[in-house]
Short mmCIF file of C-alpha atoms and ligand atoms in Angstrom, two decimals:
data_model
loop_
_atom_site.label_atom_id
_atom_site.label_comp_id
_atom_site.label_asym_id
_atom_site.label_seq_id
_atom_site.Cartn_x
_atom_site.Cartn_y
_atom_site.Cartn_z
CA UNK M 118 15.34 3.41 15.46
CA UNK M 119 13.24 0.35 14.71
CA UNK M 120 11.50 -0.94 17.79
CA UNK M 121 9.30 -3.46 15.98
CA UNK M 122 10.63 -6.90 15.37
CA UNK M 123 10.98 -8.82 12.15
CA UNK M 124 8.71 -11.43 13.67
CA UNK M 125 5.97 -8.82 14.15
CA UNK M 126 6.38 -7.71 10.58
CA UNK M 127 6.06 -11.24 9.26
CA UNK M 128 2.97 -11.73 11.41
CA UNK M 129 1.38 -8.57 10.10
CA UNK M 130 2.27 -9.23 6.51
CA UNK M 131 1.06 -12.79 6.72
CA UNK M 132 4.11 -14.31 5.08
CA UNK M 133 6.19 -17.31 6.00
CA UNK M 134 5.42 -19.85 8.67
CA UNK M 135 4.04 -17.20 10.98
CA UNK M 136 1.50 -16.02 8.42
CA UNK M 137 -2.20 -16.01 9.08
CA UNK M 138 -4.59 -17.95 6.91
CA UNK M 139 -5.78 -16.39 3.71
CA UNK M 140 -9.40 -15.36 3.74
CA UNK M 141 -10.23 -16.95 0.43
CA UNK M 142 -9.36 -20.46 -0.56
CA UNK M 143 -10.58 -20.59 -4.14
CA UNK M 144 -7.56 -20.08 -6.33
CA UNK M 145 -7.39 -18.56 -9.76
CA UNK M 146 -3.70 -18.58 -10.58
CA UNK M 147 -2.45 -21.93 -11.86
CA UNK M 148 -1.42 -24.32 -9.11
CA UNK M 149 1.87 -24.92 -10.92
CA UNK M 150 2.89 -21.33 -10.27
CA UNK M 151 3.07 -21.95 -6.52
CA UNK M 152 5.70 -23.74 -4.54
CA UNK M 153 4.48 -26.45 -2.23
CA UNK M 154 3.31 -24.92 1.03
CA UNK M 155 2.99 -21.43 -0.48
CA UNK M 156 -0.24 -19.56 0.29
CA UNK M 157 -3.20 -20.25 -1.98
CA UNK M 158 -3.88 -17.66 -4.66
CA UNK M 159 -6.33 -14.93 -3.70
CA UNK M 160 -9.65 -15.01 -5.58
CA UNK M 161 -9.98 -12.32 -8.25
CA UNK M 162 -11.54 -9.01 -7.26
CA UNK M 163 -11.25 -5.71 -9.10
CA UNK M 164 -13.13 -2.43 -9.25
CA UNK M 165 -12.94 0.10 -12.06
CA UNK M 166 -13.94 3.77 -11.91
CA UNK M 167 -12.98 7.03 -13.55
CA UNK M 168 -11.50 10.31 -12.36
CA UNK M 169 -12.01 12.84 -15.13
CA UNK M 170 -10.26 11.35 -18.16
CA UNK M 171 -8.30 8.89 -16.02
CA UNK M 172 -9.36 5.26 -15.75
CA UNK M 173 -8.61 3.75 -12.35
CA UNK M 174 -8.74 0.04 -11.55
CA UNK M 175 -8.28 -1.32 -8.03
CA UNK M 176 -6.97 -4.89 -7.98
CA UNK M 177 -7.10 -6.87 -4.75
CA UNK M 178 -3.77 -8.62 -4.56
CA UNK M 179 -4.63 -10.38 -1.30
CA UNK M 180 -6.82 -10.36 1.80
CA UNK M 181 -5.37 -11.64 5.05
CA UNK M 182 -6.27 -11.88 8.69
CA UNK M 183 -4.12 -10.04 11.18
CA UNK M 184 -3.72 -9.59 14.90
CA UNK M 185 -5.02 -6.05 15.61
CA UNK M 186 -2.53 -5.44 18.42
CA UNK M 187 -0.04 -4.16 15.81
CA UNK M 188 -2.25 -1.09 15.35
CA UNK M 189 -1.53 0.49 18.72
CA UNK M 190 2.07 0.23 19.82
CA UNK M 191 1.62 3.20 22.17
CA UNK M 192 -2.10 2.63 22.89
CA UNK M 193 -3.30 2.13 26.45
CA UNK M 194 -3.78 -1.51 27.53
CA UNK M 195 -6.87 -2.92 25.77
CA UNK M 196 -7.28 0.29 23.75
CA UNK M 197 -7.29 -1.30 20.30
CA UNK M 198 -9.81 -3.97 21.34
CA UNK M 199 -12.02 -1.24 22.79
CA UNK M 200 -12.08 0.77 19.55
CA UNK M 201 -12.79 -2.37 17.51
CA UNK M 202 -15.64 -3.36 19.84
CA UNK M 203 -17.16 0.13 19.75
CA UNK M 204 -17.25 -0.17 15.95
CA UNK M 205 -18.47 -3.81 15.85
CA UNK M 206 -15.29 -4.91 14.06
CA UNK M 207 -14.41 -8.54 14.84
CA UNK M 208 -10.85 -9.60 15.62
CA UNK M 209 -8.68 -10.80 13.98
CA UNK M 210 -9.06 -7.96 11.54
CA UNK M 211 -9.17 -8.54 7.78
CA UNK M 212 -6.69 -6.47 5.83
CA UNK M 213 -6.78 -6.14 2.06
CA UNK M 214 -3.89 -5.27 -0.22
CA UNK M 215 -5.16 -2.96 -2.97
CA UNK M 216 -3.02 -2.30 -6.03
CA UNK M 217 -4.06 0.69 -8.16
CA UNK M 218 -3.74 0.70 -11.94
CA UNK M 219 -4.19 4.12 -13.57
CA UNK M 220 -4.53 4.75 -17.28
CA UNK M 221 -4.13 8.28 -18.59
CA UNK M 222 -3.46 8.95 -22.28
CA UNK M 223 -0.76 6.53 -23.40
CA UNK M 224 0.35 5.74 -19.85
CA UNK M 225 -0.50 2.56 -17.97
CA UNK M 226 0.70 3.06 -14.40
CA UNK M 227 0.75 0.47 -11.62
CA UNK M 228 1.07 1.60 -7.98
CA UNK M 229 2.82 -1.10 -5.93
CA UNK M 230 2.89 -4.79 -6.74
CA UNK M 231 1.50 -6.79 -3.82
CA UNK M 232 3.10 -10.04 -2.72
CA UNK M 233 3.95 -11.57 -6.10
CA UNK M 234 2.56 -14.72 -7.72
CA UNK M 235 4.77 -17.11 -5.73
CA UNK M 236 3.24 -15.83 -2.48
CA UNK M 237 -0.34 -16.11 -3.71
CA UNK M 238 -0.79 -12.51 -4.92
CA UNK M 239 -3.57 -12.04 -7.47
CA UNK M 240 -2.22 -8.97 -9.30
CA UNK M 241 -0.83 -10.69 -12.39
CA UNK M 242 -3.77 -13.08 -12.83
CA UNK M 243 -6.14 -10.12 -12.55
CA UNK M 244 -4.20 -8.00 -15.06
CA UNK M 245 -4.32 -10.95 -17.48
CA UNK M 246 -8.06 -11.31 -16.95
CA UNK M 247 -8.48 -7.58 -17.70
CA UNK M 248 -6.41 -7.88 -20.88
CA UNK M 249 -3.62 -5.64 -19.54
CA UNK M 250 -0.39 -7.22 -20.72
CA UNK M 251 2.63 -6.89 -18.46
CA UNK M 252 4.61 -5.56 -21.42
CA UNK M 253 2.09 -2.73 -21.87
CA UNK M 254 2.69 -1.25 -18.40
CA UNK M 255 4.67 1.96 -18.94
CA UNK M 256 5.30 2.86 -15.29
CA UNK M 257 5.55 1.05 -11.98
CA UNK M 258 5.44 3.37 -8.98
CA UNK M 259 6.68 1.91 -5.69
CA UNK M 260 5.51 3.79 -2.60
CA UNK M 261 7.83 2.43 0.10
CA UNK M 262 10.04 -0.52 0.93
CA UNK M 263 7.65 -2.94 2.68
CA UNK M 264 7.38 -6.43 1.15
CA UNK M 265 3.58 -6.36 0.73
CA UNK M 266 4.17 -3.44 -1.67
CA UNK M 267 7.31 -4.41 -3.58
CA UNK M 268 7.59 -8.21 -3.60
CA UNK M 269 5.83 -8.52 -6.95
CA UNK M 270 8.19 -6.07 -8.67
CA UNK M 271 10.34 -9.01 -9.74
CA UNK M 272 9.03 -12.34 -11.00
CA UNK M 273 11.59 -15.18 -11.04
CA UNK M 274 14.27 -12.54 -10.55
CA UNK M 275 13.35 -10.52 -13.65
CA UNK M 276 11.36 -7.29 -13.98
CA UNK M 277 7.66 -8.14 -13.77
CA UNK M 278 6.92 -5.19 -16.07
CA UNK M 279 9.84 -5.39 -18.53
CA UNK M 280 9.10 -2.18 -20.42
CA UNK M 281 8.17 -0.01 -17.44
CA UNK M 282 10.09 2.77 -15.76
CA UNK M 283 10.44 1.81 -12.10
CA UNK M 284 9.72 4.89 -9.95
CA UNK M 285 11.06 4.92 -6.39
CA UNK M 286 11.19 7.59 -3.68
CA UNK M 287 14.63 9.24 -3.40
CA UNK M 288 14.18 9.53 0.40
CA UNK M 289 13.26 5.83 0.63
CA UNK M 290 16.20 4.89 -1.62
CA UNK M 291 18.55 6.71 0.76
CA UNK M 292 16.83 5.04 3.75
CA UNK M 293 17.21 1.55 2.23
CA UNK M 294 20.86 2.12 1.35
CA UNK M 295 21.61 3.50 4.82
CA UNK M 296 20.12 0.59 6.82
CA UNK M 297 22.75 -1.26 8.84
CA UNK M 298 23.23 -5.00 8.32
CA UNK M 299 21.79 -5.76 11.77
CA UNK M 300 18.59 -3.74 11.20
CA UNK M 301 15.31 -5.69 11.47
CA UNK M 302 14.64 -4.31 7.98
CA UNK M 303 17.88 -5.70 6.51
CA UNK M 304 16.10 -8.57 4.72
CA UNK M 305 13.53 -6.18 3.28
CA UNK M 306 16.34 -3.83 2.23
CA UNK M 307 17.96 -6.69 0.31
CA UNK M 308 14.68 -7.32 -1.55
CA UNK M 309 14.57 -3.65 -2.54
CA UNK M 310 18.23 -3.55 -3.57
CA UNK M 311 17.60 -6.53 -5.86
CA UNK M 312 14.85 -4.49 -7.52
CA UNK M 313 17.16 -1.47 -7.95
CA UNK M 314 19.76 -3.71 -9.54
CA UNK M 315 17.34 -5.47 -11.90
CA UNK M 316 15.78 -2.14 -12.93
CA UNK M 317 19.20 -0.59 -13.73
CA UNK M 318 18.73 2.55 -15.77
CA UNK M 319 14.96 2.03 -15.75
CA UNK M 320 15.02 3.07 -12.07
CA UNK M 321 13.89 6.67 -11.65
CA UNK M 322 13.98 8.37 -8.25
CA UNK M 323 11.24 10.85 -7.38
CA UNK M 324 11.09 13.83 -5.01
CA UNK M 325 8.02 15.13 -3.11
CA UNK M 326 5.66 17.76 -4.60
CA UNK M 327 6.47 16.72 -8.15
CA UNK M 328 4.15 15.72 -10.99
CA UNK M 329 6.02 12.52 -11.87
CA UNK M 330 3.46 11.27 -14.39
CA UNK M 331 0.50 12.95 -16.14
CA UNK M 332 -2.00 13.80 -13.37
CA UNK M 333 0.06 12.16 -10.61
CA UNK M 334 1.84 14.29 -7.99
CA UNK M 335 3.97 13.00 -5.10
CA UNK M 336 3.25 13.99 -1.49
CA UNK M 337 5.81 13.42 1.30
CA UNK M 338 4.05 11.11 3.77
CA UNK M 339 7.08 10.20 5.84
CA UNK M 340 6.95 8.36 9.15
CA UNK M 341 5.54 4.93 8.28
CA UNK M 342 8.92 4.63 6.58
CA UNK M 343 11.34 7.49 6.07
CA UNK M 344 10.53 7.91 2.38
CA UNK M 345 6.91 6.69 2.34
CA UNK M 346 5.05 8.66 -0.34
CA UNK M 347 1.38 9.41 -1.03
CA UNK M 348 -0.03 10.64 -4.37
CA UNK M 349 -2.51 13.18 -5.63
CA UNK M 350 -4.37 12.17 -8.79
CA UNK M 351 -5.98 14.92 -10.80
CA UNK M 352 -7.88 14.93 -14.06
CA UNK M 353 -10.34 17.46 -15.46
CA UNK M 354 -10.72 19.16 -12.07
CA UNK M 355 -11.38 15.94 -10.17
CA UNK M 356 -9.02 14.81 -7.45
CA UNK M 357 -8.22 11.67 -5.49
CA UNK M 358 -5.62 11.18 -2.80
CA UNK M 359 -3.80 7.83 -2.62
CA UNK M 360 -2.84 7.67 1.07
CA UNK M 361 -0.94 4.36 0.68
CA UNK M 362 -0.03 3.27 4.28
CA UNK M 363 -0.57 6.62 5.99
CA UNK M 364 -3.33 4.71 7.85
CA UNK M 365 -3.14 0.92 8.03
CA UNK M 366 -6.65 0.26 9.28
CA UNK M 367 -9.71 2.23 8.22
CA UNK M 368 -11.25 2.11 11.71
CA UNK M 369 -8.52 2.13 14.37
CA UNK M 370 -5.84 4.19 12.59
CA UNK M 371 -8.36 6.90 11.75
CA UNK M 372 -10.22 6.94 15.09
CA UNK M 373 -6.89 7.17 16.94
CA UNK M 374 -4.44 8.78 14.52
CA UNK M 375 -1.88 9.31 17.29
CA UNK M 376 -1.46 5.58 17.87
CA UNK M 377 1.69 4.26 16.26
CA UNK M 378 1.57 0.95 14.42
CA UNK M 379 4.22 -1.71 14.90
CA UNK M 380 5.53 -0.91 11.40
CA UNK M 381 5.90 2.86 11.69
CA UNK M 382 9.63 3.50 11.55
CA UNK M 383 9.15 6.95 13.11
CA UNK M 384 5.86 6.74 15.04
CA UNK M 385 5.60 10.42 15.98
CA UNK M 386 6.23 11.55 12.40
CA UNK M 387 3.77 8.95 11.07
CA UNK M 388 1.07 10.30 13.42
CA UNK M 389 1.76 13.88 12.33
CA UNK M 390 1.54 12.82 8.66
CA UNK M 391 -1.72 10.95 9.32
CA UNK M 392 -3.29 14.09 10.84
CA UNK M 393 -2.02 16.26 7.96
CA UNK M 394 -3.11 13.99 5.08
CA UNK M 395 -6.52 12.96 6.44
CA UNK M 396 -7.16 16.39 7.95
CA UNK M 397 -6.74 17.95 4.52
CA UNK M 398 -8.92 15.28 2.85
CA UNK M 399 -11.65 15.80 5.48
CA UNK M 400 -11.59 19.60 5.14
CA UNK M 401 -11.63 19.55 1.34
CA UNK M 402 -13.93 16.56 0.86
CA UNK M 403 -11.32 14.87 -1.33
CA UNK M 404 -11.87 11.27 -2.38
CA UNK M 405 -9.27 9.01 -0.84
CA UNK M 406 -7.89 5.60 -1.69
CA UNK M 407 -5.73 3.51 0.66
CA UNK M 408 -3.74 0.33 0.10
CA UNK M 409 -5.07 -1.49 3.19
CA UNK M 410 -8.62 -0.15 3.52
CA UNK M 411 -11.43 -2.66 2.85
CA UNK M 412 -11.56 -3.46 -0.87
CA UNK M 413 -11.89 -1.45 -3.07
CA UNK M 414 -10.30 0.95 -0.58
CA UNK M 415 -11.93 4.17 -1.70
CA UNK M 416 -14.31 6.71 -0.16
CA UNK M 417 -14.22 9.86 1.94
CA UNK M 418 -13.20 10.85 5.46
CA UNK M 419 -14.81 13.17 7.99
CA UNK M 420 -13.35 14.58 11.20
CA UNK M 421 -14.88 12.84 14.22
CA UNK M 422 -13.95 12.62 17.91
CA UNK M 423 -10.19 12.42 18.38
CA UNK M 424 -9.61 11.67 14.71
CA UNK M 425 -11.50 10.70 11.59
CA UNK M 426 -14.09 8.28 10.24
CA UNK M 427 -13.92 6.56 6.84
CA UNK M 428 -17.02 6.58 4.66
CA UNK M 429 -16.58 3.89 1.99
CA UNK M 430 -18.19 5.13 -1.21
CA UNK M 431 -17.60 3.51 -4.56
ZN1 ZN K 709 1.45 -1.93 3.51
#
């Protein structure tokens, strides 16, 4: 089922000894918070905008360099390099990790957690800078099992957001619990199971097509992982689609939506989902936001050539 290796995943995620260098070197988080040899903290970057009555803040947890070959597992030889060159994108590519914080009424909702403080993630330092106390977060929504999304859910083994409900996809929960011990995702599954255990009765499983929080509706975006979920935000008639990891790269994954990435658990299903989600956003002119698109990760898409083109608009 999983044809990508753990080594590839570590390379892409930029963690461990195989990790690529961080883009930024100027730290913000206290040095004492990092173990020796851990990546330097990412410099602070955030962007705040509104959607109707909803306040949205994008926090850059990290920015890392990656080998672009992971973007085209089934691409023809040299295909990825060709698309990058045609778009004047230098390799290695720079990937950002964008955490979304949404405030609506009395809810403070965080979508994914980045890498965590110990791995140099900037989420907590940025929240502190913005005056958002961890205790004030009412809901943490995890989109799928990958470590660049969930590793910050626990800090020193305890819930990072102690008063929050931890929302998790039912389909992903079943996927995690069904992974065999020899799966390349077994280590990642253990990380997720530790979160389930720490959350206890604060863990709430969500289904697709459900308004799980005020103005936030789940969309099945399966393929990248078997329970990977996207979200529709709506307030006062305005909409935004959080595509999460439906596309990993704003250039290659949109120009060639049928190319599977090294991290798509079901490549064919991921490609179908990519065409459905971005096709709908292109047709309707819906604002999109994506976890790995260049910070702050928001803009619009248009249909072009074999796929789509991203128009970053703040
Ligand atoms: Zn990701």
